[in-house]
Amino acid sequence: MSSENKSKTLAVVNCAQLVTLAGPARPRVGPELRELGIIAHGGMFVRDGLIERVGTSDEIETMLERDTEVVDALGHVVLPGFVDAHTHPVFGGTRVEEFEERSKGATYEEIAARGGGIQSTVNATRATYEEVLTDECRRYADWFLRSGTTTIEAKSGYGLSLEDELKILRVIKRLGRETLLRYVPTFLGAHSIPAEYRSRREQYVSLIIEEMLPAVAQQKLAEFCDVFCEQKVFTTDEAWKILSAARCQGMGLRIHADQLSLSGGAQLAAELGTVTADHLEHTDAAGIAVLKKANVQPVLLPGSVYALGSTRYPAAREMIDAGLAVVLATDFNPGSSPTPSIPMILSLASTQMKMTPAEGVTAVTINAAYSLNRGAEIGSLEAGKIADFVIHDCSDYRELAYFFGIEHPRSVYVHGNLFSRG
Ligand code: NIG
Ligand code: FE
């Protein structure tokens, strides 16, 4: 066989637990969230970046070819790469000053009302050249990978003008090409009403619908559209208009719903049949019931509750018990959730939301992958899927949620390629 036709093979052997998440080809609900498909003393064979077989380490060792690279997992846990289904990873500057103010007692809402908050990051992002913004945000790609995340959903939303939103989406596209991290882009022009439109908000909604959405769709820069639906941000009527227009442009729909108040976001998500409804800190039993009926996946973001100093976590237990296909994500952003760490989210999910470690793992792998329309490719370790996997520094997967504040991964592979820290 000539060398260019030869396939590249990789065998992972000697895993204490190969956490496969193998199961039905759909998001997991109810008790299924606790079924991780663990193979004790497991192994995996990868050819050209795709998983060819999973089994016991002994079975995999019989498959070795002459040039197979053998990765000894040394009795550690191996999981699919985490899929972070809600992030805002492209922004200029930081908000450390506001963070300090909040540490002295100011609230997130007070800071936003005096022109800080999202608007201050919009100002910083607009003022940053595309090249520089790309370089600044490479740092965050590195952080995600280091903590074991191999795919993120990435929202725009700190530009809020046609040119600046397109700039952010181009940065996302470029980071996806130039780093090992996989990005799934979402257009969030409806993140906030920018300062220059405050007194004529309907014109900003028209700008989104008539100019931004068509340009984003035409340039194929986003797969999803999201709206921050909240009494003081975009009303349910405005969100309905924007999301309906996005659907006409062929985009999938997501929505920030009921984060700061019970504002009808869950009902709107159900009415529109969005793929996800995110946050849901204030969603009540009626909201949970309509989301179930419409098959909307909740994306829960305990990092933002924690970082805002609140104790109002979403009702994860009730959602799981109602049969919803729960997803957990970081909400990585410079204001309300400055963490790229899925292990931190797993810790919060178990300690604050009473999700078991197994439910947490399902919510950040296979369920998250389905919420991004990637369930057939990533989110589990099964033959035919992409070899995105992580060897963690523990021999029991529950340690990921239990030991918090540390980086667990020893090695991170994306499409069969080893990530090395920048
Ligand atoms: O998901 N809810 C809206 N957006 C972000 C906050 C963004 C910011 O403060 O910059 C969130 O929490
Ligand atoms: Fe968010």
Coordinates of C-alpha atoms and ligand atoms in Angstrom, one line a residue:
M1 CA 0.0 0.0 0.0
S2 CA 1.5 3.4 -0.9
S3 CA 2.1 5.6 2.1
E4 CA -0.5 8.2 1.2
N5 CA -3.3 5.5 1.2
K6 CA -2.2 4.1 4.4
S7 CA -4.5 4.8 7.3
K8 CA -3.4 6.2 10.6
T9 CA -4.4 4.0 13.5
L10 CA -4.4 4.6 17.2
A11 CA -5.3 2.2 20.1
V12 CA -6.2 3.3 23.5
V13 CA -5.7 0.5 26.0
N14 CA -5.8 -0.1 29.7
C15 CA -8.6 2.3 30.6
A16 CA -9.9 1.7 34.2
Q17 CA -13.3 2.9 32.9
L18 CA -14.1 3.6 29.2
V19 CA -17.2 5.8 29.7
T20 CA -18.8 5.2 26.3
L21 CA -22.3 6.8 26.7
A22 CA -23.4 4.2 24.1
G23 CA -27.1 4.0 23.8
P24 CA -30.1 4.9 21.7
A25 CA -29.5 7.4 18.9
R26 CA -31.3 10.3 20.6
P27 CA -30.9 12.5 23.7
R28 CA -31.3 10.6 27.0
V29 CA -34.2 11.2 29.4
G30 CA -35.2 10.1 32.9
P31 CA -33.3 7.2 34.3
E32 CA -31.3 6.9 31.0
L33 CA -29.3 9.9 32.1
R34 CA -27.6 7.5 34.7
E35 CA -26.6 4.9 32.1
L36 CA -23.1 5.6 31.0
G37 CA -22.2 2.4 29.2
I38 CA -19.0 2.0 31.1
I39 CA -16.6 -0.7 30.0
A40 CA -14.2 -1.8 32.8
H41 CA -10.7 -2.3 31.7
G42 CA -11.7 -0.9 28.3
G43 CA -10.0 0.1 25.1
M44 CA -10.7 1.8 21.8
F45 CA -9.4 1.5 18.3
V46 CA -9.3 4.6 16.1
R47 CA -8.6 4.8 12.3
D48 CA -8.1 8.1 10.6
G49 CA -9.7 10.0 13.4
L50 CA -12.8 7.9 13.6
I51 CA -13.7 5.2 16.2
E52 CA -13.6 1.8 14.7
R53 CA -14.2 -0.3 17.8
V54 CA -14.7 0.0 21.5
G55 CA -14.3 -3.1 23.8
T56 CA -12.2 -4.5 26.5
S57 CA -8.6 -3.6 26.4
D58 CA -7.7 -7.2 25.6
E59 CA -10.0 -7.2 22.6
I60 CA -8.5 -4.0 21.3
E61 CA -5.0 -5.3 21.7
T62 CA -5.8 -8.1 19.2
M63 CA -6.4 -5.4 16.6
L64 CA -3.0 -3.7 16.7
E65 CA -1.4 -3.2 13.3
R66 CA 2.3 -2.7 12.6
D67 CA 2.1 1.1 12.8
T68 CA -0.6 1.5 15.3
E69 CA 0.2 4.1 17.9
V70 CA -0.6 2.7 21.3
V71 CA -1.8 5.1 24.0
D72 CA -1.6 3.5 27.4
A73 CA -4.4 5.1 29.6
L74 CA -2.5 3.7 32.7
G75 CA -5.7 2.7 34.5
H76 CA -7.4 6.1 34.1
V77 CA -10.9 7.1 33.1
V78 CA -11.5 7.9 29.4
L79 CA -14.5 9.9 28.4
P80 CA -15.8 11.6 25.2
G81 CA -14.6 15.1 24.9
F82 CA -17.1 17.4 26.7
V83 CA -19.5 19.3 24.5
D84 CA -20.3 22.8 25.8
A85 CA -23.6 23.8 24.3
H86 CA -23.7 27.4 25.5
T87 CA -20.8 29.8 25.4
H88 CA -20.0 33.4 24.5
P89 CA -16.3 33.0 23.7
V90 CA -15.5 36.0 21.5
F91 CA -15.2 39.3 23.3
G92 CA -12.8 42.2 23.8
G93 CA -11.3 43.0 27.2
T94 CA -12.5 41.6 30.5
R95 CA -14.9 42.8 33.2
V96 CA -12.6 42.6 36.1
E97 CA -13.5 46.1 37.3
E98 CA -17.2 45.2 37.5
F99 CA -16.2 41.9 39.2
E100 CA -14.5 43.9 41.9
E101 CA -17.5 46.2 42.2
R102 CA -19.7 43.2 42.6
S103 CA -17.4 41.8 45.3
K104 CA -18.1 45.1 47.2
G105 CA -21.9 44.6 46.9
A106 CA -23.0 46.1 43.5
T107 CA -25.4 43.9 41.6
Y108 CA -25.2 42.8 37.9
E109 CA -28.4 44.6 37.1
E110 CA -27.3 47.9 38.8
I111 CA -24.0 47.8 36.8
A112 CA -25.9 47.1 33.5
A113 CA -28.4 50.0 34.2
R114 CA -25.5 52.5 34.4
G115 CA -24.1 51.4 31.0
G116 CA -21.8 48.7 32.2
G117 CA -22.5 45.0 31.8
I118 CA -23.0 43.7 28.2
Q119 CA -22.6 47.2 26.8
S120 CA -19.1 47.6 28.2
T121 CA -18.0 44.4 26.5
V122 CA -19.7 45.6 23.3
N123 CA -17.7 48.8 23.4
A124 CA -14.4 46.9 24.0
T125 CA -15.2 44.3 21.3
R126 CA -16.1 47.0 18.7
A127 CA -12.8 48.7 19.4
T128 CA -10.8 45.6 18.8
Y129 CA -9.5 44.7 15.3
E130 CA -10.5 41.3 14.0
E131 CA -6.9 40.0 14.0
V132 CA -6.4 41.1 17.6
L133 CA -9.7 39.7 18.7
T134 CA -8.8 36.4 17.1
D135 CA -5.5 36.3 18.9
E136 CA -7.1 37.2 22.3
C137 CA -9.7 34.5 22.0
R138 CA -7.2 31.8 21.1
R139 CA -6.4 31.9 24.8
Y140 CA -9.9 30.8 25.6
A141 CA -9.8 27.9 23.0
D142 CA -6.8 26.7 24.9
W143 CA -8.6 26.8 28.2
F144 CA -11.6 24.8 26.9
L145 CA -9.4 22.1 25.5
R146 CA -7.3 21.9 28.7
S147 CA -10.3 21.3 30.8
G148 CA -11.5 18.5 28.5
T149 CA -13.9 20.3 26.2
T150 CA -13.6 19.5 22.5
T151 CA -16.7 21.1 21.0
I152 CA -18.3 24.4 22.0
E153 CA -21.4 26.2 20.8
A154 CA -20.2 29.8 20.2
K155 CA -22.4 32.8 20.2
S156 CA -21.8 36.2 18.8
G157 CA -23.6 39.1 20.6
Y158 CA -20.9 41.6 21.7
G159 CA -21.0 43.5 18.4
L160 CA -24.6 44.5 18.0
S161 CA -24.0 46.2 14.7
L162 CA -24.0 44.5 11.3
E163 CA -20.3 44.8 10.8
D164 CA -19.3 43.9 14.4
E165 CA -21.6 40.9 14.5
L166 CA -20.1 39.6 11.2
K167 CA -16.6 40.3 12.6
I168 CA -17.3 38.1 15.6
L169 CA -18.8 35.3 13.6
R170 CA -15.7 35.4 11.3
V171 CA -13.5 35.2 14.3
I172 CA -15.4 32.1 15.5
K173 CA -15.0 30.5 12.0
R174 CA -11.3 31.2 12.0
L175 CA -10.7 29.9 15.5
G176 CA -12.5 26.7 14.4
R177 CA -10.1 26.3 11.5
E178 CA -6.9 27.3 13.4
T179 CA -7.4 25.6 16.8
L180 CA -8.2 22.0 17.6
L181 CA -11.5 23.1 19.3
R182 CA -14.6 22.5 17.3
Y183 CA -17.0 25.6 17.2
V184 CA -20.7 25.5 16.4
P185 CA -21.6 29.1 15.6
T186 CA -24.8 30.9 16.8
F187 CA -25.9 34.4 15.9
L188 CA -26.9 36.4 19.0
G189 CA -27.4 39.9 17.6
A190 CA -30.4 40.0 20.0
H191 CA -28.2 39.9 23.1
S192 CA -28.9 43.5 24.2
I193 CA -30.3 46.7 22.7
P194 CA -27.1 48.7 22.0
A195 CA -26.8 52.2 23.5
E196 CA -27.4 54.1 20.3
Y197 CA -30.8 52.3 19.8
R198 CA -32.1 52.6 23.4
S199 CA -34.7 55.2 22.5
R200 CA -35.8 53.4 19.2
R201 CA -35.6 49.8 20.0
E202 CA -38.0 48.7 17.3
Q203 CA -35.5 49.9 14.8
Y204 CA -32.8 47.6 16.2
V205 CA -35.2 44.7 16.0
S206 CA -35.8 45.6 12.3
L207 CA -32.0 45.9 11.7
I208 CA -31.6 42.3 13.1
I209 CA -34.4 41.0 10.9
E210 CA -33.8 42.9 7.7
E211 CA -30.1 43.2 7.6
M212 CA -28.2 41.1 10.1
L213 CA -30.0 37.8 9.7
P214 CA -30.0 37.8 5.8
A215 CA -26.2 38.6 5.8
V216 CA -25.4 36.0 8.4
A217 CA -27.4 33.4 6.5
Q218 CA -26.0 34.4 3.1
Q219 CA -22.4 34.2 4.4
K220 CA -23.2 30.9 6.2
L221 CA -21.7 32.2 9.4
A222 CA -24.2 30.6 11.9
E223 CA -26.2 27.4 12.3
F224 CA -28.4 28.7 15.1
C225 CA -30.0 32.0 16.2
D226 CA -30.5 32.9 19.8
V227 CA -32.3 35.8 21.6
F228 CA -31.9 37.0 25.2
C229 CA -35.6 37.1 26.1
E230 CA -36.1 39.0 29.3
Q231 CA -38.5 41.7 30.4
K232 CA -35.8 44.3 30.4
V233 CA -34.0 43.0 27.3
F234 CA -36.0 41.5 24.4
T235 CA -39.7 41.0 25.1
T236 CA -41.4 37.8 24.1
D237 CA -43.0 39.6 21.1
E238 CA -39.6 40.8 19.9
A239 CA -38.1 37.4 20.4
W240 CA -40.9 35.8 18.5
K241 CA -40.3 38.1 15.5
I242 CA -36.6 37.6 15.5
L243 CA -36.7 33.8 15.9
S244 CA -39.4 33.4 13.3
A245 CA -37.3 35.4 10.8
A246 CA -34.2 33.2 11.7
R247 CA -36.2 30.1 11.0
C248 CA -37.1 31.4 7.6
Q249 CA -33.4 31.8 7.0
G250 CA -32.9 28.1 7.8
M251 CA -31.3 28.5 11.2
G252 CA -32.0 26.4 14.3
L253 CA -33.4 28.2 17.3
R254 CA -32.1 28.6 20.8
I255 CA -33.3 31.1 23.5
H256 CA -32.1 32.6 26.8
A257 CA -35.2 32.2 28.8
D258 CA -36.3 33.0 32.4
Q259 CA -32.8 33.8 33.6
L260 CA -33.5 36.9 35.7
S261 CA -37.3 36.7 36.0
L262 CA -40.2 34.5 34.9
S263 CA -40.8 36.2 31.6
G264 CA -42.7 33.7 29.4
G265 CA -39.5 32.5 27.7
A266 CA -40.2 28.8 28.3
Q267 CA -43.7 29.2 26.8
L268 CA -42.3 31.0 23.8
A269 CA -39.6 28.3 23.3
A270 CA -42.4 25.7 23.3
E271 CA -44.6 27.6 21.0
L272 CA -41.8 28.1 18.5
G273 CA -40.3 24.6 19.0
T274 CA -36.8 25.9 19.6
V275 CA -34.1 23.3 19.9
T276 CA -33.1 24.5 23.4
A277 CA -34.3 26.9 26.1
D278 CA -31.3 28.0 28.1
H279 CA -30.9 29.2 31.8
L280 CA -34.5 28.6 33.1
E281 CA -33.6 29.7 36.7
H282 CA -37.1 31.1 37.2
T283 CA -39.1 28.5 35.1
D284 CA -42.0 27.0 37.1
A285 CA -43.8 23.7 36.8
A286 CA -46.0 25.0 34.0
G287 CA -43.0 26.0 32.0
I288 CA -41.4 22.6 32.6
A289 CA -44.6 20.9 31.3
V290 CA -44.7 22.9 28.1
L291 CA -41.0 22.3 27.4
K292 CA -41.7 18.6 27.8
K293 CA -44.6 18.7 25.5
A294 CA -42.7 20.5 22.8
N295 CA -39.6 18.4 23.2
V296 CA -37.3 21.4 23.9
Q297 CA -34.0 20.6 25.5
P298 CA -33.2 22.7 28.6
V299 CA -29.6 24.0 28.8
L300 CA -28.8 24.7 32.4
L301 CA -26.0 27.1 33.3
P302 CA -25.2 26.9 37.0
G303 CA -21.9 28.7 36.5
S304 CA -23.7 32.0 36.0
V305 CA -25.9 31.5 39.1
Y306 CA -22.7 30.8 41.1
A307 CA -20.7 33.7 39.7
L308 CA -23.6 36.2 40.2
G309 CA -23.7 35.2 43.8
S310 CA -27.2 33.9 43.5
T311 CA -28.6 30.7 45.0
R312 CA -31.5 30.4 42.5
Y313 CA -30.4 27.4 40.6
P314 CA -32.8 25.9 37.9
A315 CA -35.0 23.0 38.9
A316 CA -32.9 20.3 37.4
R317 CA -34.3 17.4 39.4
E318 CA -37.9 18.4 38.4
M319 CA -36.8 18.7 34.8
I320 CA -35.2 15.3 34.8
D321 CA -38.1 13.7 36.6
A322 CA -40.5 15.3 34.0
G323 CA -38.6 13.5 31.2
L324 CA -36.6 16.5 29.8
A325 CA -33.3 15.8 28.0
V326 CA -31.3 18.1 30.2
V327 CA -28.0 19.6 29.0
L328 CA -25.4 21.4 31.2
A329 CA -23.1 24.1 29.9
T330 CA -20.7 26.8 31.1
D331 CA -22.2 30.0 29.6
F332 CA -18.6 31.1 29.4
N333 CA -18.7 34.9 29.1
P334 CA -16.9 37.9 30.6
G335 CA -19.8 39.1 32.8
S336 CA -22.0 36.5 34.4
S337 CA -20.0 33.3 34.0
P338 CA -16.2 33.6 33.4
T339 CA -15.5 29.9 33.5
P340 CA -14.7 27.5 30.6
S341 CA -14.6 24.5 33.0
I342 CA -17.1 21.8 32.5
P343 CA -15.7 19.9 35.6
M344 CA -16.7 23.0 37.7
I345 CA -20.2 22.8 36.2
L346 CA -20.4 19.1 37.1
S347 CA -19.4 20.0 40.7
L348 CA -22.2 22.7 40.8
A349 CA -24.7 20.3 39.3
S350 CA -24.1 17.7 41.9
T351 CA -23.8 20.0 45.0
Q352 CA -26.3 22.7 44.1
M353 CA -28.8 21.0 41.8
K354 CA -28.8 17.4 43.1
M355 CA -27.9 15.8 39.8
T356 CA -25.9 12.7 40.2
P357 CA -22.4 12.6 38.7
A358 CA -23.7 10.2 36.0
E359 CA -26.5 12.6 35.1
G360 CA -24.0 15.4 34.9
V361 CA -21.8 13.5 32.5
T362 CA -24.7 12.6 30.2
A363 CA -25.7 16.3 30.2
V364 CA -22.3 17.5 29.0
T365 CA -21.7 14.8 26.4
I366 CA -24.4 13.0 24.4
N367 CA -27.3 15.3 25.4
A368 CA -25.3 18.4 24.6
A369 CA -24.2 16.9 21.2
Y370 CA -27.9 16.3 20.2
S371 CA -28.8 19.9 21.2
L372 CA -26.2 21.0 18.6
N373 CA -27.4 18.7 15.9
R374 CA -24.2 16.7 16.3
G375 CA -25.5 13.6 18.1
A376 CA -24.6 11.3 15.2
E377 CA -21.0 12.4 15.2
I378 CA -19.8 13.2 18.8
G379 CA -20.9 13.0 22.4
S380 CA -20.2 9.2 22.8
L381 CA -17.5 6.7 22.2
E382 CA -19.1 4.4 19.6
A383 CA -18.0 2.9 16.3
G384 CA -18.3 5.3 13.5
K385 CA -18.1 8.5 15.6
I386 CA -15.3 11.1 15.7
A387 CA -12.5 10.2 18.0
D388 CA -12.8 13.1 20.4
F389 CA -11.8 11.7 23.8
V390 CA -10.0 12.6 27.0
I391 CA -7.9 10.6 29.4
H392 CA -8.6 12.0 32.9
D393 CA -6.4 11.8 35.9
C394 CA -8.6 9.5 37.9
S395 CA -9.9 5.9 37.9
D396 CA -13.5 6.6 38.7
Y397 CA -15.6 9.1 36.6
R398 CA -17.3 10.4 39.7
E399 CA -14.1 12.1 40.8
L400 CA -14.7 14.6 37.9
A401 CA -17.5 16.2 39.9
Y402 CA -16.1 15.4 43.3
F403 CA -12.6 17.0 43.2
F404 CA -13.3 20.5 42.1
G405 CA -11.1 23.4 41.2
I406 CA -8.5 21.3 39.5
E407 CA -7.8 20.3 35.8
H408 CA -8.5 16.6 35.4
P409 CA -7.3 15.9 31.9
R410 CA -4.0 14.2 31.2
S411 CA -4.4 14.1 27.4
V412 CA -7.1 15.5 25.1
Y413 CA -7.7 14.1 21.6
V414 CA -9.7 15.8 18.9
H415 CA -10.4 13.8 15.8
G416 CA -7.7 11.4 16.9
N417 CA -5.1 14.3 17.2
L418 CA -3.4 15.0 20.5
F419 CA -3.9 18.5 21.9
S420 CA -0.7 20.1 23.3
R421 CA -1.0 23.1 25.5
G422 CA -0.2 26.5 24.0
Ligands
NIG1 O1 -25.9 34.2 29.4 N1 -27.9 36.3 29.6 C1 -27.3 36.9 28.8 N2 -26.0 36.8 28.5 C2 -25.0 36.3 29.3 C3 -24.4 37.4 30.1 C4 -23.5 38.2 29.2 C5 -22.7 39.2 29.9 O2 -22.9 39.6 31.0 O3 -21.7 39.7 29.2 C6 -25.5 35.1 30.0 O4 -25.5 35.1 31.3
FE2 FE -25.6 33.1 27.8

